[in-house]
Amino acid sequence: MIRSLYYQDGQEIHTQLAIEDFKPALENTEGLLWVDFEATDPQDDEPIMLDIFGFHPLAIDDALQESHVPKLDDWGNYLYIVLHSVVVDKNIDGQLDTLELDIFVGKNYIVTHHDQSISAIERVWDLIHRDYRHLKNGADHLLYRLTDEVVASYMPVVETIDEEIDRAEDEVFDRPTPETLEKIFTLKRATLHLRRIVGPQREVLNKLARDDYAVIDVRARIYFRDVYDHLVRMHDITESLRDLVAGSLDTYLSVINNHMNDIMRTLTIITTLFMPLTFITGFFGMNFFTPTTPLGIWTGLPAYIVTLGILILTPVAMFLWIRRRGWWK
Amino acid sequence: MIRSLYYQDGQEIHTQLAIEDFKPALENTEGLLWVDFEATDPQDDEPIMLDIFGFHPLAIDDALQESHVPKLDDWGNYLYIVLHSVVVDKNIDGQLDTLELDIFVGKNYIVTHHDQSISAIERVWDLIHRDYRHLKNGADHLLYRLTDEVVASYMPVVETIDEEIDRAEDEVFDRPTPETLEKIFTLKRATLHLRRIVGPQREVLNKLARDDYAVIDVRARIYFRDVYDHLVRMHDITESLRDLVAGSLDTYLSVINNHMNDIMRTLTIITTLFMPLTFITGFFGMNFFTPTTPLGIWTGLPAYIVTLGILILTPVAMFLWIRRRGWWK
Amino acid sequence: MIRSLYYQDGQEIHTQLAIEDFKPALENTEGLLWVDFEATDPQDDEPIMLDIFGFHPLAIDDALQESHVPKLDDWGNYLYIVLHSVVVDKNIDGQLDTLELDIFVGKNYIVTHHDQSISAIERVWDLIHRDYRHLKNGADHLLYRLTDEVVASYMPVVETIDEEIDRAEDEVFDRPTPETLEKIFTLKRATLHLRRIVGPQREVLNKLARDDYAVIDVRARIYFRDVYDHLVRMHDITESLRDLVAGSLDTYLSVINNHMNDIMRTLTIITTLFMPLTFITGFFGMNFFTPTTPLGIWTGLPAYIVTLGILILTPVAMFLWIRRRGWWK
Amino acid sequence: MIRSLYYQDGQEIHTQLAIEDFKPALENTEGLLWVDFEATDPQDDEPIMLDIFGFHPLAIDDALQESHVPKLDDWGNYLYIVLHSVVVDKNIDGQLDTLELDIFVGKNYIVTHHDQSISAIERVWDLIHRDYRHLKNGADHLLYRLTDEVVASYMPVVETIDEEIDRAEDEVFDRPTPETLEKIFTLKRATLHLRRIVGPQREVLNKLARDDYAVIDVRARIYFRDVYDHLVRMHDITESLRDLVAGSLDTYLSVINNHMNDIMRTLTIITTLFMPLTFITGFFGMNFFTPTTPLGIWTGLPAYIVTLGILILTPVAMFLWIRRRGWWK
Amino acid sequence: MIRSLYYQDGQEIHTQLAIEDFKPALENTEGLLWVDFEATDPQDDEPIMLDIFGFHPLAIDDALQESHVPKLDDWGNYLYIVLHSVVVDKNIDGQLDTLELDIFVGKNYIVTHHDQSISAIERVWDLIHRDYRHLKNGADHLLYRLTDEVVASYMPVVETIDEEIDRAEDEVFDRPTPETLEKIFTLKRATLHLRRIVGPQREVLNKLARDDYAVIDVRARIYFRDVYDHLVRMHDITESLRDLVAGSLDTYLSVINNHMNDIMRTLTIITTLFMPLTFITGFFGMNFFTPTTPLGIWTGLPAYIVTLGILILTPVAMFLWIRRRGWWK
């Protein structure tokens, strides 16, 4: 789907221009044209980008093939920017998906290209229909609104991951299962993924806030600086999350070993209490001691009382010894 | 609550100026105005900041929304600074809370904004009432006092965490419980949190101590340098704490395994001593050996004495073998 | 095998030039000569490189001896570049092999040297036979095509490793065996190997995209920049892979301990249930209780019923106690 | 204790000047004054430093309050330097103490301040009494001697820690106890502490060796460079020590698990050998087989011989099976 | 042993000059003098270095005292360089020794100092006797040959360590013993040691290849660049080795735990199979069931057959249950 939007100061917004109308719109340096390619066929897009906008073939290649890290290329009279929006897959908790957004920004136009619907784009599209002011400040301000919305989409994701880590930790302490481990591992992957996007994206915004570009007005830099600050914070949090996930993995092992310790302690206590007793009962179960033998005295009443005493005292002694070693809790 | 304070050399301090009095106060370049917004309604603050002080909408947005990392933005004739004060939550040990403090500094005014009462603000507020000297040196010196007090609030927190780690370590060596593990994990989170604030805060102070700002007198830099040095030290300690917490986690696992080793050793010793004995008693408990059979010789007195001997010698031999393997301690 | 290719604008491609034809071909600044040494004898190559192309002895030494990290040396009127192509050994999964490719680039020639057949070379060789355009743009563009193909050979390798890690992780969670561990270790080695090549290669491309070289046209830089971006992405992924492999190793240990926990729990439950029972049966198996003794009352019917009750109640009580400790699942 | 020392070329050394003599001594640019404050009352020191030497209040504050990281502040006509000397606490092995040394260096004076006796100070004090040459080269050369001695005090400490780690490792391999673990942890703390001091101290020396200061002669830089090189080496060793300590912790766990493996193997062997035997003896101990029943044939001589055979063959078979699994060593 | 060598273009090499001949040799700027101090008495060396060559006392101190990290000091008309040659101790596998080599290079002389025989020195000494060309290019070229040989001595060491790690890994997977653990730890130390030398040495060569020194001809830099590239590769490999050693340690723990898992599984299976059986035999061994009691029906033939059935079915049921839990392999 190709949709477009044209605005000139003091006039109504035109939407859904025909492709033939792009060229004249571009020639009017007072207007502002936004063309949005969503899930289009690359073969349709290429001639528009090449012939009407005159983008470099390499930049078009980059835009039409997905899977790039966020980056910014300065092509003189336009910028080519790759951003990533991020969504959490609701079905699998902690699973992260990123949507690539390619942006070309010129003095009086902005071209966006993406394979799937991106909520940031929709929000800006609706916003400028409600409020023309955002168009008055030119293409660089529109770019600011786009980057701001894309970056804003990170926060809920980061928060979701943070909460999931919290929940995983609680599970680790309460009842660690192999599923908890799988969850932690998924969160590890998500955090690594996030870090791999936030880092370069931060660099893109840093360049926009700091460097000199023909199409970015000096006064607009302060706005990109603001988005950059958000990304810096996000990056710091991501680093912390990564550290916490690693800590969860270590903790899991410790908790499991703790449980095993408990279990072994019980096993040992039971064994320590009953093994000597079983030996004693076995001793008097030997056929030396059947009453008909000359060893009959061994199974007389006095021997019986002594044996009973031993059977009672042995576990008491064992119990005291165990408690002294601090195994009873 | 909005409170304000106005000082002009040689005059008394005016407190609680009406909002209408801010404008004339600002126009007097000889005076010094401090306006403090505490837990106010953003909708009340915005017009004051925008219309009276003329701050940039972006800076106001940043100030009124919380949750920013410490940063410094130079807006030419004023600076916008975000600092974080830190408090330890008394109820949950090791849990850390940070309070954001937004500061605007101009040539002859300082505006502070925070959502909760911050002790550093209170201490400076009281201090300048007792001693006017701190006001004589202008807004930059007042800023120095504020940063100094904010940073001073870190030291007890760092020390608390250090002590908690010490205590956790002692617990790990003495009697490691799952609660110890949870404590270590809480400390890990606190340390990561601290690091995430101290790092950027250090950068803010570094800029104040090094860079050229219209509103900061060159002679004041040495003071910010001093605060910066404190933060450098804090940062180094934080790094060490993080390393120690990670070490505690490893140690916990080792101690737990050590205990398990002890327990297993006991289990094995008991089993090794009594299992062969039980077998021997079982052997002579078989019905082959009841005295009425032709195998009666097996249960005669000589066999009895030999058996008794075996029952005594077996554990002795086992015990010697165990000691040779170094399991008895 | 030495093969060569000569192209002059508007003429046919000459292939398989005699060694004597290299010199005149080089003298024509309008033409483009490509000489490819594959698995040749160093003693044959040296005089050609030294006398005809006039390369520095050090550069020739580097080219003829294998095992260098990717690098770029600027020798003024030519560049010496070492790249590494990468292949996965099909027999051993996850095992990585790298093929060194030495390239000399001058204004109107390119010399490639490698010990084994490299698919990237073949692809470019075939491409330029099909499409002369790639030769029209000179030696630097040919170099771009070569680097692009070499780097393109990384992606399937990285993807293979990524999938292998995924599979190894699944194995870890499903049924961890020592073979899984060996596999993870092989993947670790592969990832480290990859990182050791991608890092310096990225630097080579960065230099080509950024620095000023006599033989690289300024307009060609943007192409190297594009290859550089691919390598940056590859490097980021490699870092993530390394982190994931380390995580797999940790997880393996946790899963193994989890299993052991299960096993020990069963052992403990069985022991806890049956040890007391065995003691009781042993108690009544002692010869005090044979019916012919005065203790005969102990083996009467009432005692029998009480004993049976104990034998049934003991495991029930033990079972309840175990369940309360959360060991039954 | 305040002690002082004054030297003028061609004259005797004056020691123990009265406080009133400091001022005239300072005014003579040809002389060299050293004032050493050891464990003095801050309230006594402050007026001397402020009024006689004219140090900045901030620098005096820093000097009189302990607990700073090593640093260097350039105050124009004097430098304020914080160094740390290091001592090992003999009572607790591996426990590290640092002694802060504050130094003010001017053109013709040096002021040292410390709370405890520092051996480096004593050594330099004695040295200059024996050999005036060290005073002839001015205050910067005296500073060099002080830094050199302070840094020299690190080497034995680093070596002690290195040896302690070696010893701890040997203990880990020979007989790992919880005390070994505590020792390793103490060494970890010591190493972290050392790193936290050596790093900034290295920076101080780097500044002295590289930067331009009014009170440091250009020709003296080479001497500070020499001390700097020592610190670089110390820093590298400290990093290695840290890595080794971390390795010791991992090794400890492995060794403990190795031992546990041994213990469990023994337990399993004993259980595997005797459990089936005990069952067989139990089987023939059942009252079905008492000779007076019709099942008497089961306890006849032939059955006896078969049973004996089984009792002997079972452990042999079990033993062979165990050996085949490689558990017997 | 002091040995020397003097060469002047077109003349024979003079060896074993008397110490008195050094001065005139140095004055001839056309000649090239090499003096090699091997295992000499520092007191003999100092006057030669100080009076004849005029080196700075600090540099001489550094040269005569061993134990420095590789470094390069520029003293204007000569360079002082510390390099480290490396040898593997044949007796203890993986144990590393480094030999310090101090080099002074001037315009027309080179002075080497070392405490033990270094093979790199011997190889260069022999080489220049066979081939004067290496002397024709001056002192800087001779320095290149020395650094090249020293660095060449690293490769076999790195390869030995790499193979040892491989072997240790194989041992870990095949039959991990505590000796394997000690070996891994020795390799860890060796790798850390290597890293501590290669890093600074790389820096020395980087300076020689990049910086401007009076005694190094600009055209010689490319040669040092070549040695530098070797060290970069060595450094990368060393980093990988370090990572692999750390991985081996983790793997060791996993393999040990895997074994323990196996052992525990066997123990649990044996216990699970025989404990219930032993209880049943114990049950019928109780004296309630001797045939002379009214409970005789319990030990009649029907009861006997039922009991036998239970004794056979119990292990079968247990076995099926165990197999369902996946413990039988």
Short mmCIF file of C-alpha atoms in Angstrom, two decimals, chain C residues 3-17 21-36 53 77 103-112 124-125 127-129 131-146 215-216:
data_model
loop_
_atom_site.label_atom_id
_atom_site.label_comp_id
_atom_site.label_asym_id
_atom_site.label_seq_id
_atom_site.Cartn_x
_atom_site.Cartn_y
_atom_site.Cartn_z
CA ARG C 3 44.66 -17.30 -14.60
CA SER C 4 44.30 -13.79 -15.89
CA LEU C 5 41.78 -11.52 -17.51
CA TYR C 6 42.27 -8.25 -19.38
CA TYR C 7 39.65 -5.75 -20.37
CA GLN C 8 39.82 -2.49 -22.27
CA ASP C 9 36.82 -0.32 -22.83
CA GLY C 10 35.02 -1.22 -26.06
CA GLN C 11 36.97 -4.44 -26.56
CA GLU C 12 36.42 -8.10 -25.80
CA ILE C 13 37.74 -9.63 -22.57
CA HIS C 14 41.05 -11.40 -23.04
CA THR C 15 41.58 -14.36 -20.72
CA GLN C 16 44.61 -16.50 -20.10
CA LEU C 17 47.24 -13.96 -21.01
CA ASP C 21 51.72 -10.01 -21.66
CA PHE C 22 51.24 -8.72 -18.11
CA LYS C 23 53.83 -5.95 -18.43
CA PRO C 24 52.38 -4.30 -21.56
CA ALA C 25 48.87 -4.69 -20.13
CA LEU C 26 49.95 -2.85 -16.98
CA GLU C 27 51.42 -0.02 -19.01
CA ASN C 28 48.09 0.74 -20.59
CA THR C 29 46.41 2.90 -17.97
CA GLU C 30 43.07 2.57 -19.76
CA GLY C 31 42.86 -1.23 -19.39
CA LEU C 32 42.11 -3.39 -16.35
CA LEU C 33 44.12 -6.51 -15.57
CA TRP C 34 43.15 -9.20 -13.04
CA VAL C 35 45.63 -11.95 -12.24
CA ASP C 36 44.44 -14.72 -9.94
CA PHE C 53 54.12 -5.78 -10.57
CA ASN C 77 50.42 3.19 -5.66
CA ILE C 103 44.54 -8.91 -2.78
CA PHE C 104 46.81 -6.32 -4.39
CA VAL C 105 44.92 -3.42 -5.95
CA GLY C 106 46.53 -0.85 -8.22
CA LYS C 107 45.03 1.86 -10.40
CA ASN C 108 44.49 -0.49 -13.36
CA TYR C 109 45.04 -3.98 -12.00
CA ILE C 110 44.03 -6.37 -9.25
CA VAL C 111 46.06 -9.40 -8.13
CA THR C 112 44.44 -12.09 -5.99
CA VAL C 124 32.94 -12.55 -9.33
CA TRP C 125 34.92 -14.20 -12.16
CA LEU C 127 29.82 -12.34 -13.07
CA ILE C 128 32.24 -10.16 -15.03
CA HIS C 129 32.15 -12.57 -17.93
CA ASP C 131 28.35 -8.46 -17.49
CA TYR C 132 31.21 -6.17 -18.56
CA ARG C 133 29.81 -3.21 -16.65
CA HIS C 134 31.59 -4.32 -13.48
CA LEU C 135 34.91 -3.90 -15.30
CA LYS C 136 34.12 -0.46 -16.67
CA ASN C 137 34.26 1.12 -13.26
CA GLY C 138 37.88 0.17 -12.68
CA ALA C 139 39.90 -1.82 -10.19
CA ASP C 140 38.34 -0.25 -7.10
CA HIS C 141 34.87 -1.32 -8.15
CA LEU C 142 36.16 -4.84 -8.81
CA LEU C 143 37.62 -4.80 -5.32
CA TYR C 144 34.20 -3.77 -3.99
CA ARG C 145 32.58 -6.75 -5.75
CA LEU C 146 35.19 -9.09 -4.24
CA VAL C 215 43.85 3.80 -5.86
CA ILE C 216 40.35 4.16 -4.42
#
